[in-house]
């Protein structure tokens, strides 16, 4: 492998401009992430008077001190549905991967302090995504439950997916994936089945209320009058119904019990020791200035790699065959990985090259990393004659059928079928994250405006009158609409990724994700007698 010799002028005005633009983008998404945190904090005194810990306080007590936590889909539902002020970011829950009693787990903490923790359609999609990640990586699931259930304004959109969530729970249990739930508050109707389908259930004295129908509905349906404790309190369930396995005295005690349950489970596969490795030769801070503030300006993805991979060294695959699509082997924290990146549109040779490289990684059981920055597949008479459709289809087939772990990072644009070929959300990457400058859409905003203008102009010509002012407005409005809906915040709100990350955190995140994938591969697998789970 040959080290990359960087050609970037880090002291240039352009670099400084790029850096400032990236810092502003980071600030925007960090501000969006902090909105629900601030709303919860404002209510802190009220909830502490009831003896409740705030959601993130619960999370901090659950996780091992000092251990990293990968928060996932933190912007799910941001300003979608009824989230007018952005406080609903996260879809009603805080989710991620962290260590509990030394064991890596998928964690869900209902964010009861914002909108009662009610679940929007985006929140439901997030819950299903968390289950998928837990299943694929054989991660125990720990839930700190206290939710108002599904948002009734969107009940028709969450009802069927909710059933999928229950089926997933049953199938994960059959596959030997432990599920631990602490019921901190109310769990009504469908919400009662989530702890009911868990393997270990902790209830909190005087706080838990778990029933299929609460006291008001019970009275309306049957005429029976019962208080919450008698109907579905923690002591009743732990002592009589058997729905609760452990009775805790308060929030902190319930979390302590959850940690003890995880500690008592059969030991998970330890992380394999990595060989000695050297960090990149260039500081991660420089990632802020590498990406042009003007997305139309090209750059070499190898400059990004020089700040991500061990010793800034790569083994370039077919570098002269096609320069638009970069394929290489490298190491991240000592782990071999195959990387596919973009320096422009995907050409027929580039698609051919990528498909072959994916097959080689599949053969060698090498995880794949996709660094998205492409306008899509090249168009034009020449590339059509060179078989762009056929070669592009083969690349898409290779991506879809690769069974090795696939990780995607959207570091720039990810447009059209290029998003598919680079293992976008629709192709089930094991994990997918985005940089705050990224954009994902069917096509670029300017191109969309121009296309609609041309089509409309042709219609006007056939009608005998062309209104240039109307065409100008149509083009501008279309471009503005596409631009607004394709930025990182909008895409993350739709769960097109698992979260937005600071570029400087990319290498550390990749190291943890590769470790997670490796542990999942080494974990003992139990046959699922109920068939293949559908997520």
XYZ file of C-alpha atoms in Angstrom:
535
model
C 0.000 0.000 0.000
C 1.173 3.522 -0.789
C 0.501 6.462 1.544
C -1.510 9.292 0.030
C 0.360 12.550 -0.432
C -2.211 15.253 0.236
C -2.357 18.164 -2.202
C -4.769 20.248 -0.151
C -3.647 23.741 0.857
C -4.946 23.837 4.417
C -3.935 27.456 4.847
C -5.834 28.700 1.806
C -8.843 31.013 1.832
C -10.887 28.333 0.065
C -10.106 25.824 2.811
C -11.139 28.350 5.455
C -14.374 29.075 3.571
C -15.171 25.371 3.301
C -14.403 24.881 6.993
C -16.686 27.717 8.051
C -19.530 26.390 5.880
C -19.160 22.943 7.414
C -19.084 24.326 10.964
C -22.313 26.212 10.277
C -23.937 23.027 8.961
C -22.812 21.169 12.085
C -24.259 23.881 14.286
C -27.634 23.610 12.524
C -28.076 19.908 13.095
C -26.705 20.085 16.647
C -29.256 22.793 17.393
C -32.033 20.572 16.023
C -30.831 17.671 18.188
C -30.808 19.849 21.302
C -34.388 21.079 20.884
C -36.110 18.069 22.583
C -33.361 17.975 25.223
C -34.087 21.588 26.145
C -37.846 20.991 26.258
C -37.360 18.023 28.604
C -34.976 19.994 30.817
C -37.532 22.789 31.224
C -39.930 20.262 32.774
C -37.291 18.681 34.991
C -38.423 20.100 38.336
C -42.015 19.008 37.771
C -41.012 15.402 37.068
C -38.429 15.197 39.829
C -41.137 16.151 42.313
C -42.860 12.921 41.253
C -39.654 10.993 41.851
C -38.965 10.480 38.139
C -35.610 10.759 36.430
C -35.600 12.600 33.122
C -35.196 10.349 30.061
C -31.540 11.168 29.485
C -30.816 10.803 33.192
C -32.246 7.291 32.945
C -30.063 6.608 29.934
C -26.930 7.795 31.729
C -27.626 5.529 34.710
C -28.220 2.548 32.421
C -25.002 2.812 30.410
C -21.543 1.924 31.663
C -19.787 5.150 32.765
C -17.406 6.484 30.144
C -18.350 3.936 27.500
C -19.280 5.322 24.061
C -22.930 5.545 23.027
C -23.977 5.606 19.373
C -27.249 7.500 19.245
C -29.403 6.519 16.269
C -32.065 8.427 14.319
C -31.967 11.377 16.713
C -33.821 13.565 14.192
C -36.546 11.102 13.221
C -39.759 13.049 12.685
C -38.062 16.447 12.937
C -40.697 19.004 11.874
C -42.839 16.267 10.321
C -46.480 15.475 11.072
C -47.528 17.624 14.073
C -43.988 18.602 15.112
C -44.265 22.308 14.418
C -41.434 23.490 16.673
C -38.885 20.697 16.214
C -39.283 19.400 19.772
C -40.525 16.059 18.439
C -37.144 15.196 16.934
C -36.383 11.585 17.770
C -39.924 10.332 17.301
C -40.675 9.956 21.010
C -37.620 7.920 22.033
C -33.868 8.067 22.554
C -32.265 5.051 20.881
C -28.762 3.813 20.319
C -26.063 1.246 20.983
C -24.048 1.270 24.207
C -22.491 -0.975 26.815
C -24.438 -2.180 29.840
C -22.520 -4.209 32.428
C -19.841 -4.669 29.817
C -22.285 -6.056 27.225
C -23.053 -4.130 24.052
C -26.816 -3.582 23.774
C -29.480 -1.804 21.764
C -31.098 0.750 24.068
C -34.458 2.513 23.823
C -35.544 5.146 26.332
C -39.050 6.553 25.875
C -38.836 10.344 25.887
C -41.915 10.862 28.052
C -40.939 14.501 28.769
C -41.703 15.572 25.181
C -45.280 15.128 23.949
C -45.724 12.367 26.520
C -43.418 10.126 24.519
C -46.199 9.510 22.004
C -45.127 7.706 18.862
C -45.509 9.358 15.461
C -45.255 7.435 12.175
C -41.568 8.396 12.063
C -41.193 7.124 15.626
C -42.718 3.814 14.599
C -40.337 3.553 11.648
C -37.485 4.303 14.033
C -38.610 1.548 16.416
C -38.679 -0.978 13.573
C -35.241 0.148 12.437
C -33.859 -0.365 15.951
C -35.252 -3.895 15.960
C -33.656 -4.575 12.603
C -30.256 -3.404 13.819
C -30.582 -5.454 17.012
C -31.501 -8.581 15.062
C -28.791 -8.217 12.431
C -26.102 -7.602 15.056
C -27.454 -10.012 17.692
C -27.690 -7.240 20.287
C -29.698 -7.615 23.501
C -32.430 -4.973 23.685
C -33.029 -2.889 26.814
C -36.097 -0.625 26.894
C -36.893 1.977 29.547
C -40.606 2.319 28.845
C -42.889 5.219 29.685
C -44.919 6.307 26.712
C -48.304 7.696 25.860
C -48.457 5.124 23.062
C -49.254 5.891 19.449
C -50.184 9.450 18.525
C -53.899 9.017 17.852
C -53.843 11.717 15.172
C -51.842 9.264 13.053
C -53.175 5.965 14.375
C -54.050 4.682 10.914
C -50.434 5.108 9.834
C -48.926 3.338 12.838
C -51.373 0.486 13.426
C -50.044 -2.039 10.892
C -46.345 -1.257 11.517
C -47.059 -1.633 15.223
C -48.081 -5.224 14.585
C -44.800 -5.759 12.764
C -42.983 -4.555 15.869
C -44.686 -7.165 18.033
C -43.922 -9.914 15.523
C -40.291 -8.803 15.498
C -40.116 -9.075 19.278
C -41.412 -12.634 19.210
C -38.974 -13.624 16.479
C -36.009 -12.029 18.231
C -36.792 -14.025 21.355
C -36.959 -17.199 19.271
C -33.584 -16.279 17.782
C -32.040 -15.998 21.248
C -31.826 -12.214 21.418
C -32.685 -11.180 25.018
C -35.092 -8.293 25.576
C -35.251 -6.466 28.912
C -37.877 -3.816 29.665
C -38.225 -1.537 32.681
C -41.804 -0.203 32.794
C -41.351 3.191 34.450
C -44.875 4.492 33.847
C -48.009 3.775 31.883
C -48.181 0.973 29.316
C -51.690 0.790 27.928
C -53.399 -1.256 25.197
C -50.865 -2.045 22.470
C -48.177 -0.497 24.638
C -48.689 -3.267 27.180
C -47.626 -5.913 24.677
C -44.121 -4.487 24.332
C -43.144 -5.454 27.904
C -45.417 -8.473 27.653
C -43.337 -9.788 24.759
C -40.048 -9.009 26.492
C -38.019 -11.748 28.145
C -37.369 -9.845 31.386
C -39.752 -7.243 32.806
C -38.975 -4.834 35.652
C -41.813 -2.784 37.160
C -41.591 0.194 39.496
C -43.692 0.301 42.633
C -46.236 3.131 42.569
C -45.318 4.153 39.001
C -46.035 1.267 36.654
C -49.498 1.022 35.184
C -49.872 -1.773 32.622
C -53.258 -2.798 31.281
C -55.107 -3.458 28.047
C -57.754 -0.922 29.041
C -57.197 1.842 31.567
C -59.784 2.742 34.227
C -61.798 5.161 32.012
C -62.029 2.736 29.070
C -62.754 -0.160 31.412
C -65.699 1.730 32.898
C -66.987 2.713 29.458
C -66.642 -0.808 28.059
C -67.836 -2.957 30.974
C -69.079 -0.609 33.698
C -66.415 -1.913 36.096
C -64.712 0.667 38.303
C -61.092 0.068 39.307
C -58.168 2.260 40.271
C -54.882 2.105 38.375
C -52.968 0.201 41.013
C -55.607 -2.489 41.427
C -56.107 -2.827 37.680
C -52.508 -2.913 36.521
C -50.033 -1.682 39.123
C -46.545 -3.018 39.610
C -47.293 -4.966 42.760
C -50.332 -6.656 41.214
C -48.401 -7.716 38.122
C -45.386 -8.881 40.102
C -47.387 -10.655 42.725
C -50.544 -11.870 40.969
C -50.596 -11.772 37.175
C -46.932 -12.668 36.739
C -46.531 -10.091 33.973
C -43.744 -8.424 35.964
C -40.562 -10.285 36.843
C -38.846 -7.783 39.142
C -40.295 -5.139 41.450
C -38.225 -1.982 41.807
C -38.650 0.755 44.368
C -38.006 3.714 42.058
C -36.516 4.703 38.707
C -32.915 4.248 39.790
C -33.636 0.864 41.375
C -35.349 -0.356 38.213
C -32.363 0.643 36.103
C -30.023 -1.070 38.555
C -32.031 -4.262 38.126
C -31.854 -4.014 34.343
C -28.066 -3.753 34.555
C -27.942 -6.788 36.821
C -30.108 -8.787 34.415
C -27.758 -7.996 31.545
C -24.769 -8.927 33.711
C -26.354 -12.317 34.465
C -26.963 -13.202 30.808
C -24.555 -15.612 29.064
C -21.427 -13.705 28.108
C -21.458 -12.108 24.696
C -18.622 -12.551 22.254
C -15.734 -10.320 23.326
C -14.336 -7.852 20.862
C -11.463 -9.445 18.967
C -8.050 -7.950 19.599
C -6.788 -5.754 16.791
C -3.231 -5.733 15.528
C -1.038 -2.677 15.905
C -2.183 0.167 13.697
C -1.189 3.724 12.955
C -3.621 6.646 12.956
C -4.086 8.724 9.792
C -1.198 11.001 8.876
C -3.527 13.981 8.633
C -5.727 15.346 11.427
C -9.467 14.624 11.430
C -10.027 18.356 11.970
C -9.106 18.881 8.309
C -12.230 16.995 7.228
C -14.112 20.219 7.937
C -12.380 22.051 5.109
C -12.164 19.346 2.464
C -15.707 19.440 1.119
C -16.380 22.453 -1.144
C -19.102 24.726 0.158
C -20.343 24.828 -3.462
C -21.535 21.256 -4.080
C -20.937 21.668 -7.826
C -17.176 21.793 -7.310
C -15.406 18.412 -7.485
C -12.854 17.024 -5.045
C -10.959 13.767 -4.677
C -12.539 11.342 -2.222
C -9.030 10.038 -1.524
C -8.442 13.244 0.439
C -11.261 12.151 2.743
C -9.787 8.655 2.986
C -6.409 10.100 3.922
C -8.017 11.367 7.119
C -10.080 8.226 7.869
C -7.944 5.135 7.267
C -4.954 3.748 9.136
C -1.662 5.440 8.166
C -3.617 7.227 5.388
C -2.747 4.186 3.253
C -4.943 2.423 0.686
C -4.598 -0.344 -1.891
C -6.344 1.238 -4.878
C -8.320 -1.206 -7.034
C -8.147 -0.546 -10.796
C -7.244 3.141 -10.308
C -6.698 3.750 -14.024
C -9.772 1.887 -15.241
C -12.181 4.563 -14.044
C -11.354 7.610 -11.957
C -14.943 8.579 -11.158
C -15.556 5.558 -8.917
C -12.848 4.846 -6.339
C -12.519 1.316 -4.954
C -9.807 0.370 -2.488
C -8.823 -1.800 0.429
C -7.727 -0.115 3.637
C -7.737 -0.603 7.388
C -9.625 1.219 10.108
C -8.272 0.571 13.611
C -6.584 -2.542 12.273
C -9.646 -3.995 10.571
C -9.573 -4.595 6.830
C -12.382 -2.922 4.932
C -13.330 -2.437 1.288
C -14.239 1.139 0.375
C -16.192 2.527 -2.578
C -16.266 6.284 -3.057
C -17.315 8.751 -5.735
C -15.407 11.409 -7.641
C -18.348 12.088 -9.920
C -21.126 10.276 -11.781
C -20.981 6.490 -12.102
C -19.892 5.525 -15.612
C -20.210 2.095 -17.288
C -16.574 1.234 -16.431
C -17.076 2.553 -12.898
C -20.151 0.391 -12.383
C -18.306 -2.610 -13.793
C -15.347 -1.937 -11.513
C -17.506 -1.518 -8.419
C -19.467 -4.715 -9.091
C -16.244 -6.703 -9.431
C -14.810 -5.126 -6.275
C -17.942 -5.961 -4.290
C -17.689 -9.571 -5.427
C -14.062 -9.707 -4.286
C -15.002 -8.322 -0.868
C -17.809 -10.869 -0.657
C -15.361 -13.629 -1.505
C -12.910 -12.442 1.143
C -15.618 -11.780 3.761
C -14.541 -8.117 3.898
C -16.996 -5.472 5.157
C -17.870 -2.694 2.711
C -17.931 1.049 3.288
C -19.764 3.288 0.801
C -18.883 7.001 0.802
C -21.680 8.696 -1.150
C -21.004 11.724 -3.325
C -22.493 11.219 -6.777
C -25.054 12.837 -9.051
C -26.007 9.316 -10.137
C -25.299 7.307 -13.253
C -23.800 9.147 -16.234
C -26.254 9.967 -19.020
C -25.756 10.603 -22.722
C -25.622 8.867 -26.087
C -22.120 7.486 -25.607
C -22.726 5.934 -22.185
C -26.028 4.465 -23.332
C -24.195 2.751 -26.171
C -21.564 1.548 -23.695
C -24.246 -0.216 -21.663
C -24.798 2.058 -18.676
C -28.142 0.418 -17.942
C -26.718 -3.116 -18.000
C -23.519 -2.300 -16.092
C -25.407 -0.118 -13.620
C -27.883 -2.924 -13.039
C -25.046 -5.349 -12.364
C -23.587 -3.001 -9.778
C -26.989 -2.687 -8.124
C -27.334 -6.482 -8.118
C -23.908 -6.842 -6.515
C -24.791 -4.352 -3.774
C -28.177 -5.958 -3.101
C -26.806 -9.497 -2.897
C -23.617 -8.868 -0.910
C -23.980 -10.575 2.459
C -20.972 -8.946 4.158
C -21.700 -6.010 6.493
C -22.346 -2.838 4.493
C -21.923 0.617 6.014
C -22.856 3.829 4.199
C -21.792 7.402 4.957
C -23.381 10.134 2.831
C -20.581 12.702 2.674
C -21.979 14.773 -0.219
C -24.737 14.359 -2.768
C -26.531 11.050 -3.242
C -28.890 11.344 -6.169
C -31.163 9.094 -8.177
C -30.155 5.505 -8.867
C -26.671 6.445 -7.709
C -28.083 6.352 -4.173
C -29.231 2.788 -4.784
C -25.926 1.696 -6.310
C -24.052 3.168 -3.346
C -26.158 1.183 -0.868
C -28.687 3.806 0.184
C -31.440 3.143 2.696
C -33.460 1.020 0.253
C -30.611 -1.501 -0.002
C -30.478 -2.233 3.728
C -26.995 -1.149 4.763
C -26.151 -2.437 8.222
C -25.697 1.223 9.225
C -26.088 4.476 7.302
C -25.079 7.929 8.554
C -24.805 11.342 6.910
C -22.596 14.400 7.132
C -24.466 17.665 7.757
C -23.663 19.014 4.274
C -25.157 15.976 2.514
C -28.138 15.889 0.191
C -30.250 12.982 -1.011
C -32.886 13.256 -3.724
C -34.120 11.806 -6.981
C -32.043 14.465 -8.769
C -30.351 17.791 -8.150
C -32.569 20.792 -7.465
C -31.324 22.769 -10.472
C -31.745 19.776 -12.776
C -35.274 19.161 -11.498
C -36.225 22.785 -12.156
C -34.742 22.657 -15.645
C -36.467 19.371 -16.514
C -39.882 20.638 -15.464
C -39.290 23.862 -17.383
C -38.413 21.991 -20.592
C -41.443 19.694 -20.334
C -43.788 22.622 -19.646
C -42.245 24.719 -22.414
C -42.883 21.926 -24.906
C -46.528 21.844 -23.870
C -46.771 25.622 -24.295
C -45.220 25.413 -27.743
C -47.796 22.867 -28.813
C -50.518 25.173 -27.502
C -49.055 28.065 -29.495
C -47.959 30.438 -26.704
C -44.844 30.385 -24.506
C -44.909 32.397 -21.261
C -41.260 32.914 -20.293
C -42.133 34.567 -16.971
C -44.215 31.555 -15.925
C -41.450 29.225 -16.994
C -38.889 31.175 -14.973
C -41.084 31.019 -11.887
C -41.790 27.308 -12.361
C -38.092 26.536 -12.671
C -37.167 28.615 -9.632
C -39.996 27.292 -7.446
C -39.245 23.682 -8.370
C -35.544 24.099 -7.619
C -36.330 25.775 -4.295
C -38.772 23.005 -3.350
C -36.285 20.251 -4.201
C -33.479 22.075 -2.413
C -35.510 22.442 0.775
C -36.496 18.778 0.845
C -33.116 17.226 0.101
C -30.867 18.631 2.840
C -29.455 16.551 5.676
C -32.052 17.580 8.254
C -34.979 16.744 5.955
C -33.517 13.386 4.965
C -32.671 12.408 8.536
C -36.190 13.375 9.622
C -37.498 10.823 7.101
C -35.107 8.175 8.519
C -33.184 7.965 5.258
C -30.160 7.610 7.524
C -29.438 6.527 11.076
C -28.339 9.987 12.099
C -26.238 13.008 11.151
C -22.654 13.005 12.383
C -19.847 15.510 12.714
C -17.275 14.574 10.006
C -14.587 14.593 12.693
C -16.354 11.694 14.430
C -16.439 9.496 11.323
C -13.340 7.383 11.975
C -14.201 6.687 15.611
C -17.749 5.786 14.628
C -16.550 3.445 11.883
C -14.230 1.713 14.325
C -17.139 1.009 16.674
C -19.470 -0.086 13.867
C -16.909 -2.524 12.487
C -16.451 -3.941 15.971
C -20.223 -4.380 16.295
C -20.383 -6.179 12.942
C -17.503 -8.435 13.927
C -19.093 -9.348 17.249
C -22.351 -10.178 15.479
C -20.480 -12.521 13.148
C -18.853 -14.332 16.052
C -22.000 -14.527 18.207
C -23.628 -17.956 18.460
C -26.738 -18.021 16.298
C -29.906 -19.849 17.358
C -32.197 -21.268 14.720
C -35.455 -19.326 14.482
C -38.173 -21.968 14.538
C -40.736 -19.416 13.405
C -39.049 -18.806 10.063
C -37.228 -15.794 8.722
C -38.211 -12.552 10.420
C -39.457 -9.760 8.205
C -38.409 -6.246 9.235
